[in-house]
Short mmCIF file of C-alpha atoms and ligand atoms in Angstrom, two decimals:
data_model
loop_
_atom_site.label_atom_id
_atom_site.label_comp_id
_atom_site.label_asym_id
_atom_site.label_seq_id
_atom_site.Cartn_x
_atom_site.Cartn_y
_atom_site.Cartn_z
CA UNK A 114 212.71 150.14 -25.10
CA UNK A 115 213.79 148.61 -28.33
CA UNK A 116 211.76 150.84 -31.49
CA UNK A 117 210.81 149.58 -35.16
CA UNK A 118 209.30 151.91 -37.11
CA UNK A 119 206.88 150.55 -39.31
CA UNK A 120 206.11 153.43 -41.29
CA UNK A 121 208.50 155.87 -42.85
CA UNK A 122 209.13 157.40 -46.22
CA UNK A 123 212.77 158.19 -47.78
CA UNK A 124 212.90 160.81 -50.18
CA UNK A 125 215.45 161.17 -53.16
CA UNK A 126 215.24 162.99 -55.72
CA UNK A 127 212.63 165.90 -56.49
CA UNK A 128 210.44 164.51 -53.81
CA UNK A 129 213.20 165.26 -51.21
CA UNK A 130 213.36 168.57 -52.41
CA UNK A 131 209.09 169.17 -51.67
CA UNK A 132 209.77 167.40 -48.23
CA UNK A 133 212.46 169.75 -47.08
CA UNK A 134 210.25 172.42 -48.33
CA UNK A 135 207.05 171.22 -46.33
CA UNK A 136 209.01 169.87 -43.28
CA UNK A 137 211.49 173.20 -42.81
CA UNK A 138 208.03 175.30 -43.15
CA UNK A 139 206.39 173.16 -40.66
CA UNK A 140 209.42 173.31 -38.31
CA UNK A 141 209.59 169.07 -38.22
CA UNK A 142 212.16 166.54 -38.72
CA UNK A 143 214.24 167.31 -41.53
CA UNK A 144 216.12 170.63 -41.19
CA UNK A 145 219.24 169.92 -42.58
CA UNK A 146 219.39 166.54 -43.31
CA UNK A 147 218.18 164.93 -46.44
CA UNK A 148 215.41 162.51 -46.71
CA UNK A 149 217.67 159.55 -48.70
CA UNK A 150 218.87 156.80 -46.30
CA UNK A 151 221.83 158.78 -44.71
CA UNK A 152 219.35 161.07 -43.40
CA UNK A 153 217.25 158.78 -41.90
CA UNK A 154 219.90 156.80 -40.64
CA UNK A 155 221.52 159.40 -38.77
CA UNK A 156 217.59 160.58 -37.39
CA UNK A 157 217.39 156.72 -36.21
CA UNK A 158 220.32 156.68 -34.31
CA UNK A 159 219.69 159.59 -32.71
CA UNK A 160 216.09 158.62 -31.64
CA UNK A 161 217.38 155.18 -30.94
CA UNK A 162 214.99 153.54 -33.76
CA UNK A 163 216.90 149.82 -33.95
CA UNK A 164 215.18 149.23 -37.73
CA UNK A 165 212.91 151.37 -40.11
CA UNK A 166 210.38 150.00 -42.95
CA UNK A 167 209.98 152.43 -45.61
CA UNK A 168 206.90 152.36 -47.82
CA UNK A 169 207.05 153.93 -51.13
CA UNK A 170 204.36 155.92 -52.57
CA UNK A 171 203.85 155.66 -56.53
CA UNK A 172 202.68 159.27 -57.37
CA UNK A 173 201.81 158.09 -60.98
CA UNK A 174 201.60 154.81 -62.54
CA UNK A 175 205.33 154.87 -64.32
CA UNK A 176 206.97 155.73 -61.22
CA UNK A 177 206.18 152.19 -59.41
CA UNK A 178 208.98 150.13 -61.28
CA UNK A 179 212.03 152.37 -61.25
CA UNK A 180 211.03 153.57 -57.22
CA UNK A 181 211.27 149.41 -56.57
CA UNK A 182 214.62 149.34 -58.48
CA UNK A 183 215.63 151.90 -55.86
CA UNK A 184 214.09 150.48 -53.04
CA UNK A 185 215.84 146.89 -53.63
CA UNK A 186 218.94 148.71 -53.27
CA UNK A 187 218.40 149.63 -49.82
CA UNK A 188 217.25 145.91 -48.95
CA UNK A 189 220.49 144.80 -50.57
CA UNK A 190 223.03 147.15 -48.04
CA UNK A 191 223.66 145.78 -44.46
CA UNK A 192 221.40 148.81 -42.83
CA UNK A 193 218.38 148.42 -40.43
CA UNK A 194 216.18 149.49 -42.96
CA UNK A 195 213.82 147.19 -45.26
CA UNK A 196 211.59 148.93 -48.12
CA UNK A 197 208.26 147.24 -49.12
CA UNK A 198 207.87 148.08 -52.92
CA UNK A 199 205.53 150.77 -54.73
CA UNK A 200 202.26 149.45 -56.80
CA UNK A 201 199.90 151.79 -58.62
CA UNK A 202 197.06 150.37 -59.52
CA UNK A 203 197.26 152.11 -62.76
CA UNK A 204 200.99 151.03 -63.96
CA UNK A 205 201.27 148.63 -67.77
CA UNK A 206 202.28 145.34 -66.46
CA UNK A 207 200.98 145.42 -63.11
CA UNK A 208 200.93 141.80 -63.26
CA UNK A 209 204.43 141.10 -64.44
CA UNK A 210 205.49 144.61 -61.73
CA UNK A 211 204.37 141.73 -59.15
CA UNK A 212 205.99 138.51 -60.29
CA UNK A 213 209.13 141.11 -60.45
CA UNK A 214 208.44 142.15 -56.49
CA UNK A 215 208.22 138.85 -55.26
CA UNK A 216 211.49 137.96 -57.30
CA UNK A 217 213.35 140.81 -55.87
CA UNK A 218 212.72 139.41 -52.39
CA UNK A 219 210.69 142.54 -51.28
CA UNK A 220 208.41 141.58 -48.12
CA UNK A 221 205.23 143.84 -49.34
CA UNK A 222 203.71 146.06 -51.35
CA UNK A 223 202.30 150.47 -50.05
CA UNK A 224 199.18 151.27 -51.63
CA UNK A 225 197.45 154.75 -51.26
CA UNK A 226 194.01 154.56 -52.35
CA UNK A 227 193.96 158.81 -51.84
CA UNK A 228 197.03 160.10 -53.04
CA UNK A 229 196.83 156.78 -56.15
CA UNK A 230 192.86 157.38 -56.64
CA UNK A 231 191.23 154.55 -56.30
CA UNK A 232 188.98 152.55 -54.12
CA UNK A 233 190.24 149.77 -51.96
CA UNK A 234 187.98 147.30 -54.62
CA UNK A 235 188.65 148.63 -57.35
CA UNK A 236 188.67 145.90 -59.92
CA UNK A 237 192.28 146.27 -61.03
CA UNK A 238 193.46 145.50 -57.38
CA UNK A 239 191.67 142.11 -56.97
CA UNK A 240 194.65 140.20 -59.15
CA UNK A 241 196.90 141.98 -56.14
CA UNK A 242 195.31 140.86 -53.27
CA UNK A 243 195.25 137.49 -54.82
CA UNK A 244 198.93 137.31 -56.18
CA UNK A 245 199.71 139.42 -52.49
CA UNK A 246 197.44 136.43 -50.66
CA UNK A 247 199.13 133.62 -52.70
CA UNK A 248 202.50 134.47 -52.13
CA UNK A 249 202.30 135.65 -48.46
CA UNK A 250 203.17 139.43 -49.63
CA UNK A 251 202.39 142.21 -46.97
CA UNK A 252 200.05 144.73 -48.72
CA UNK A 253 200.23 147.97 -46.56
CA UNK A 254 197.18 151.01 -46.98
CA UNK A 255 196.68 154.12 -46.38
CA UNK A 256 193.60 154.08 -44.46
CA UNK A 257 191.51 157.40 -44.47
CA UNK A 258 192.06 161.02 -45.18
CA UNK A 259 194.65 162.94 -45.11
CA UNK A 260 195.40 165.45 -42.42
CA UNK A 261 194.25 168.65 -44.10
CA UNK A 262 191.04 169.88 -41.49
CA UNK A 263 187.39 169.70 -43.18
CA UNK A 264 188.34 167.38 -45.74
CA UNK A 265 185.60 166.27 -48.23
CA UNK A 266 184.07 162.83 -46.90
CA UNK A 267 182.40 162.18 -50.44
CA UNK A 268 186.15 162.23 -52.09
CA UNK A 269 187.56 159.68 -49.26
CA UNK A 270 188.76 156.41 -51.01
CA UNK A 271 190.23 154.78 -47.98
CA UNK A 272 186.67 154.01 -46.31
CA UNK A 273 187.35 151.65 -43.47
CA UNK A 274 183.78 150.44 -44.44
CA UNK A 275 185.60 148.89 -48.08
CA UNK A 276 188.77 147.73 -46.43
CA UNK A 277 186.38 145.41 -44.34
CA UNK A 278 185.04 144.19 -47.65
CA UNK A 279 188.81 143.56 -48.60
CA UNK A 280 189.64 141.72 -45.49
CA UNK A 281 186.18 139.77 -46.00
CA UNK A 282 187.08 138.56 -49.71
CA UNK A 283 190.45 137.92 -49.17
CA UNK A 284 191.05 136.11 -45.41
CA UNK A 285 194.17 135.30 -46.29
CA UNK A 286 195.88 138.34 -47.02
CA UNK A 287 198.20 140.15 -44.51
CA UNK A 288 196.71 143.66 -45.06
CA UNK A 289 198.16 146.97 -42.48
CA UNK A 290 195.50 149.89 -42.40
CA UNK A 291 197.93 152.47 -41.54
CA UNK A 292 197.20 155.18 -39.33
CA UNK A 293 195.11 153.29 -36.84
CA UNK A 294 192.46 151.87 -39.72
CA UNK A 295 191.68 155.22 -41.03
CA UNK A 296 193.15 158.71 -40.70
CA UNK A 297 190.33 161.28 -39.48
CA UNK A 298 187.55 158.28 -39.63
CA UNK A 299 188.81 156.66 -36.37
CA UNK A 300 184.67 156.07 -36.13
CA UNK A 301 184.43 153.95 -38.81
CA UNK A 302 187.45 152.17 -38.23
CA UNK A 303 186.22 151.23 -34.86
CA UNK A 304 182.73 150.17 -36.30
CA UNK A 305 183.94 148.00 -39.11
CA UNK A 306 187.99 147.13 -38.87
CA UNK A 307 188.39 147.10 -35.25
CA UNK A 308 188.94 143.37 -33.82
CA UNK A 309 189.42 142.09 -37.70
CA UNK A 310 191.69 140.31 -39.40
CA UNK A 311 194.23 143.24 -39.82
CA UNK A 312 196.78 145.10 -38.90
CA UNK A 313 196.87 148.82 -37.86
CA UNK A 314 199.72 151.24 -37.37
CA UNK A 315 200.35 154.28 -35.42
CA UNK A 316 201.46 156.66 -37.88
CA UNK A 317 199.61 159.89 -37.34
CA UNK A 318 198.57 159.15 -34.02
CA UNK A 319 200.01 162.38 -33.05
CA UNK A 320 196.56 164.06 -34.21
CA UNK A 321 194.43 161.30 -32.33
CA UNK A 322 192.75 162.89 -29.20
CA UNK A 323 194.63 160.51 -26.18
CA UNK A 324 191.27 158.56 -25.15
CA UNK A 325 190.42 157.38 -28.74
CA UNK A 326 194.15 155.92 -29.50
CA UNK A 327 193.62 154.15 -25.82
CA UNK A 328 190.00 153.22 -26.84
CA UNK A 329 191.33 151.89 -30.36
CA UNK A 330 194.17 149.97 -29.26
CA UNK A 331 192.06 148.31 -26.61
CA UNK A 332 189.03 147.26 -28.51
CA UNK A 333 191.53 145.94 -31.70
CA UNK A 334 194.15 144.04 -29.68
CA UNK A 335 197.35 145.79 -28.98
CA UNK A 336 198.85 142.44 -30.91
CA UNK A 337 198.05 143.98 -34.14
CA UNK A 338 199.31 147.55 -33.73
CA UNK A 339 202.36 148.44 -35.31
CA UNK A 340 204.46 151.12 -34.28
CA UNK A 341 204.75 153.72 -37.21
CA UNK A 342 205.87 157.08 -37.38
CA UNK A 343 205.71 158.68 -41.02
CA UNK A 344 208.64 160.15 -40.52
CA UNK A 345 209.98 162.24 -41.65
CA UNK A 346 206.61 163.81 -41.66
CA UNK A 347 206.62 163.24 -37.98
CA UNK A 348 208.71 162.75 -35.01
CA UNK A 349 209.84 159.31 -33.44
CA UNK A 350 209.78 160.87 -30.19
CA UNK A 351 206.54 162.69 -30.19
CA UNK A 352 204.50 159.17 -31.94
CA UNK A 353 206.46 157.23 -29.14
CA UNK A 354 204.99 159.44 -26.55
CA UNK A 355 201.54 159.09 -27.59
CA UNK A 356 201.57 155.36 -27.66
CA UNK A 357 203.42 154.89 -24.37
CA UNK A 358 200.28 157.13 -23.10
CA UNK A 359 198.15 154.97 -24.79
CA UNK A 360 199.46 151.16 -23.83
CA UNK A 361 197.43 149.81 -21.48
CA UNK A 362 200.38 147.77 -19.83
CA UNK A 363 204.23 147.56 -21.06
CA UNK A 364 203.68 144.39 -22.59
CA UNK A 365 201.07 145.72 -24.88
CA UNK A 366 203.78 148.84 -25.31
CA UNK A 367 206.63 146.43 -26.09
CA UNK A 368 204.30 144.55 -28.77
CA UNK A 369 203.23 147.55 -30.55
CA UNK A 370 207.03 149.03 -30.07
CA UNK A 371 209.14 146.16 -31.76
CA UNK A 372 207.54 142.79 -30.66
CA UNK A 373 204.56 142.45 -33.67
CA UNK A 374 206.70 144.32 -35.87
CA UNK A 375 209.50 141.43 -35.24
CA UNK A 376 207.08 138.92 -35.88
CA UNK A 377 205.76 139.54 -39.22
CA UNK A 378 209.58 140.58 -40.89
CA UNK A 379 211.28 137.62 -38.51
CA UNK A 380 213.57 139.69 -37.19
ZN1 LIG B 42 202.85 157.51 -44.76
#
């Protein structure tokens, strides 16, 4: 079955250098191969992953504008690979970073309310959803925790409970909770972001006990569930798994797989 991943992260730079660290240690993807495109290219082919989205994280708020500069680069090369572009909510000239990402062509923005530090509405985010809204630009979340055990619920900024006041205020944005509407709250993303207007991925479902992904999928319409990975911070094969498990017929597999993901970058 064809694959799009919806949800993977090239490294360059100093950040490839952490990831080989973290990945090598963990014994996952990236043993030898770097984390820039020709890594992930050669991990795609070998998986048989037809097209990858990567979503850049902003680690600070100067990073955002020269990461985008990157990331146009890979939209410009023939390669099945499309990168949204990095916000921080935090960056000088958020407003004119935006006019810039909608000139550059890119199809969306990554936000990461946990890793970034910030709410998902915060004030300085409202003129994003709007310009995001206005000019039909994907905005793609972190939803959650992380995946450190016992994490501290009073320091979560990805509450599925806020997103759902997102999604309320702004019914015309195309918004993806990644990690199936919250990472380690699956509760709460049931209770308030299930069956809404937005889109979930499956990145991380690897740590999802089998029944809940099933439960998730079912009760939030396999027709907006986007196959993600997070590679290279996990395996195509191993996410793939789960979700075949958790499809409750192949078409439902094939929409999560490629079909939805199709849809929204017309491909
Ligand atoms: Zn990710």
């Amino acid at each position: 079955m064809k694959i799009i991943d919806f949800h993977s992260h090239f490294y360059n730079g100093k950040r490839a250098d952490g990831a080989e660290e973290y990945l090598v240690g963990r014994g996952l993807v990236l043993k030898t191969a770097d984390g820039g495109l020709d890594g992930v290219l050669r991990w795609m082919k070998e998986a048989n992953v037809a097209f990858s989205v990567n979503l850049p994280v902003a680690a600070n708020p100067w990073d955002a504008a020269e990461m985008n500069i990157r990331a146009a680069k890979y939209n410009s090369k023939d390669n099945p690979v499309l990168s949204f572009a990095a916000i921080h909510p935090a960056s000088p000239g958020l407003e004119d970073m935006l006019f810039d990402i909608k000139r550059a062509g890119f199809m969306g923005i990554k936000i990461h309310p946990q890793e970034q530090d910030f709410y998902p509405d915060d004030e300085r985010m409202k003129k994003v959803y709007k310009f995001c809204s206005d000019n039909r630009l994907m905005v793609v979340a972190h939803g959650g925790a992380g995946t450190e055990n016992n994490f501290d619920r009073a320091s979560l900024k990805g509450e599925p409970a806020i997103f759902r006041s997102v999604i309320d205020d702004y019914p015309g944005l195309k918004l993806v909770v990644a990690h199936m509407g919250g990472l380690q709250v699956w509760d709460d993303a049931m209770k308030y972001l299930c069956a809404k207007n937005v889109m979930f991925d499956t990145a991380y479902c690897t740590i999802m006990d089998d029944m809940l992904l099933k439960e998730i999928i079912a009760a939030h319409g396999a027709q907006k569930v986007l196959f993600g990975t997070d590679f290279p911070w996990q395996t195509y094969k191993e996410t793939a798994d789960k979700v075949e498990k958790a499809a409750a017929s192949r078409e439902e597999l094939e929409l999560i797989m490629y079909q939805n993901a199709e849809n929204l970058l017309n491909k």
